[in-house]
Each structure stands twice: as C-alpha cells, then as structure tokens.
Amino acid sequence: MSNRYSSQRGFTLVELTIVIVILAILSIYAASRFQGASSFSPYAAQAQAISVIRQIQLARMQSNTPDGAENEQYQLEVSNTCLGSPAACTGNESLSSKVEVDGQDLKFTLSPDNGDIQFDLLGRPLPLTISGNAKTGSEYTITITATGNNVESTNICINSEGYVSGGDCK
C-alpha cells in the first residue's frame, strides 16, 4: 500500500512564515539605506561645531603669544554662513577648521552679537569687543539653524571658563 502523502513535496506553514518575516526585515533595512539623510541632523552639526571650537581653543592654549595679540589662527569666527577659523571661512585653510554638513545650508548666530571670539591662554573666551567697547560677561550661545524646508536649530554654549557644551547657557 503506497502512502499518497509521502510523494508530495512542499513547504510547511512555519517555514513560509519565517521566510516572509526575514524578507520583511531585509526590505525595511534596504529601504532606509536608499532614502538617505534627507533632513538636517542637529546633532551632527552640533558635534562638529564643538569639535572645531575645541580645536581652536587647544591651538590657542598651546601658543605662546600674549593676550591681546590678534592672531586669526586662534580666533573663532561666527558669521551668518560660517563657523570656524577666519582662514577656513575665507577658504584659505582646510575644512577641518570649519563646520560643514553635506548638502545643508546652515546659518550661524552668536549671542550676544556676531563677531569673532578670541581665547586666552587658558582657553577661556575673552569679552567681545564691539566698536571699541568691551562687552561684560563672556558666555556665548551659538545657534545653528538649517534653512530650507524643515527649519531646525540647535545651540552650543561656551561658558566663561571655556567649557563648550551643547544646549543653552544657563
């Protein structure tokens, strides 16, 4: 007597379910890779800006020039279109001293005012000088804003002791 079920071949319901689940996971992973970074990443720009600021601070701390001696290499330029060393912002230096996120138009604002921040030999920011008058206090908040369809922003604080951190100065 022949068993009629022994000659049939196929997949069980469990096997089919496992294959469908694996294919769904792979398709979700592949779809996220094809979409790419379509929006501004505030954390990427913030981390890069903190790194650039600390790089300029360290260069100033390792220098032997006296306070008050203006040297663009040890300044942080904050303008509408650039955050970095003045040489990098004018295109005369490598991009490692400038904040750039691929494909994003970024705007930088400095509070209390736009200008250059100079550091002393201990890495502390010197008070801003505007029109020959020194501003009181030397805590600065830098706001990074992405212009375009989705307007997002993030802040960086440089406190009076030179500590650079993400977020607002408190």
C-alpha positions as a printed Julia matrix, in Angstrom:
170×3 Matrix{Float64}:
  0.0    0.0    0.0
  1.51   3.3   -1.07
  1.25   6.4    1.06
 -0.03   9.16  -1.14
  1.3   11.96   1.12
  4.88  10.72   1.15
  5.46  11.6   -2.51
  4.22  15.23  -2.26
  6.82  17.91  -1.65
  6.37  21.46  -0.34
  6.96  23.92   2.49
  5.28  23.91   5.85
  3.4   26.93   7.12
  6.15  27.61   9.7
  8.86  27.66   7.03
  6.88  30.06   4.84
  6.21  32.39   7.78
  9.89  32.53   8.73
 10.92  33.37   5.14
  8.3   36.13   4.9
  9.45  37.68   8.2
 13.12  37.62   7.11
 12.24  39.24   3.76
 10.24  41.96   5.54
 13.17  42.78   7.85
 15.6   42.94   4.93
 13.29  45.17   2.88
 12.87  47.64   5.75
 16.65  47.8    6.19
 17.25  48.29   2.44
 14.56  50.98   2.16
 16.14  53.01   4.95
 19.52  52.82   3.19
 18.1   54.08  -0.11
 16.29  57.03   1.44
 19.46  58.54   2.94
 19.71  61.59   5.18
 17.03  63.89   3.82
 16.84  66.28   6.76
 19.16  68.34   8.9
 20.88  66.46  11.66
 21.23  68.94  14.51
 23.36  66.54  16.49
 25.88  66.09  13.67
 26.29  69.85  13.19
 26.46  70.43  16.95
 29.13  67.77  17.46
 31.19  69.1   14.56
 30.91  72.69  15.85
 32.0   71.67  19.36
 34.98  69.86  17.85
 36.0   72.92  15.78
 35.69  75.24  18.79
 37.79  72.94  20.97
 40.4   72.64  18.21
 40.77  76.44  18.1
 40.87  76.6   21.91
 43.63  73.99  22.09
 45.68  75.77  19.43
 45.44  78.97  21.49
 46.36  77.2   24.71
 49.46  75.72  23.07
 50.61  79.05  21.66
 52.96  81.44  23.43
 51.53  84.68  22.1
 50.42  87.14  24.79
 46.75  88.01  25.33
 45.58  90.87  23.16
 47.86  89.94  20.28
 45.44  89.31  17.44
 46.14  86.15  15.53
 43.44  84.78  13.22
 44.65  81.25  13.85
 43.34  81.42  17.42
 40.01  83.12  16.74
 36.57  81.65  16.23
 34.61  83.42  13.5
 30.84  83.28  13.77
 29.05  84.77  10.77
 25.78  84.01   9.01
 27.42  81.48   6.72
 30.46  80.22   8.63
 31.57  78.88  11.99
 35.29  78.2   12.21
 38.66  79.86  11.97
 38.75  83.03   9.83
 41.21  81.36   7.45
 38.87  78.4    6.92
 35.87  80.69   6.43
 37.66  82.59   3.65
 38.75  79.33   2.02
 42.47  79.61   2.82
 42.61  76.6    5.16
 41.43  73.02   5.28
 37.8   72.31   6.08
 38.67  70.65   9.37
 38.53  74.1   10.96
 35.05  74.86   9.63
 31.58  73.42  10.23
 30.01  71.87   7.14
 27.27  69.28   6.88
 26.91  67.79   3.39
 24.04  69.21   1.41
 22.84  71.57   4.13
 22.66  75.36   4.15
 23.47  76.33   7.71
 23.12  79.71   9.4
 25.15  80.59  12.49
 24.26  83.28  15.03
 26.22  84.32  18.08
 24.6   85.76  21.14
 25.3   88.43  22.46
 26.46  89.57  18.96
 28.03  88.32  15.74
 31.79  88.65  15.59
 34.98  86.8   16.38
 35.61  85.1   19.71
 39.17  85.19  20.99
 40.5   82.87  23.67
 43.11  83.48  26.36
 45.98  81.1   27.16
 43.7   79.05  29.42
 41.11  78.56  26.68
 38.61  80.98  28.21
 36.73  83.29  25.84
 37.7   86.93  26.05
 34.89  89.5   26.23
 33.62  90.57  22.82
 34.8   93.96  21.66
 32.28  95.83  19.54
 33.12  99.32  18.27
 35.95  99.59  20.77
 33.74  98.78  23.78
 34.24  95.51  25.64
 31.01  93.7   26.47
 30.6   92.49  30.02
 30.44  88.76  30.63
 31.95  86.23  28.32
 29.35  83.5   27.95
 28.33  82.9   24.39
 25.49  80.96  22.81
 25.9   79.9   19.2
 22.73  78.87  17.35
 22.98  76.64  14.29
 19.91  76.75  12.04
 19.23  74.73   8.91
 17.5   76.73   6.23
 15.25  75.01   3.76
 12.0   73.05   4.0
 12.45  71.88   7.59
 13.79  74.64   9.81
 15.57  73.02  12.74
 18.1   74.52  15.12
 20.44  73.61  17.92
 22.56  75.58  20.4
 26.12  75.49  21.7
 27.28  77.19  24.87
 30.78  78.49  25.57
 30.82  79.45  29.23
 33.12  81.97  30.9
 35.61  79.24  31.91
 35.92  77.91  28.37
 33.73  74.82  28.7
 31.99  74.08  25.41
 28.73  72.11  25.53
 25.57  71.52  23.6
 22.48  73.42  24.68
 21.79  76.85  26.13
 24.0   78.67  28.61
 22.31  78.68  32.0
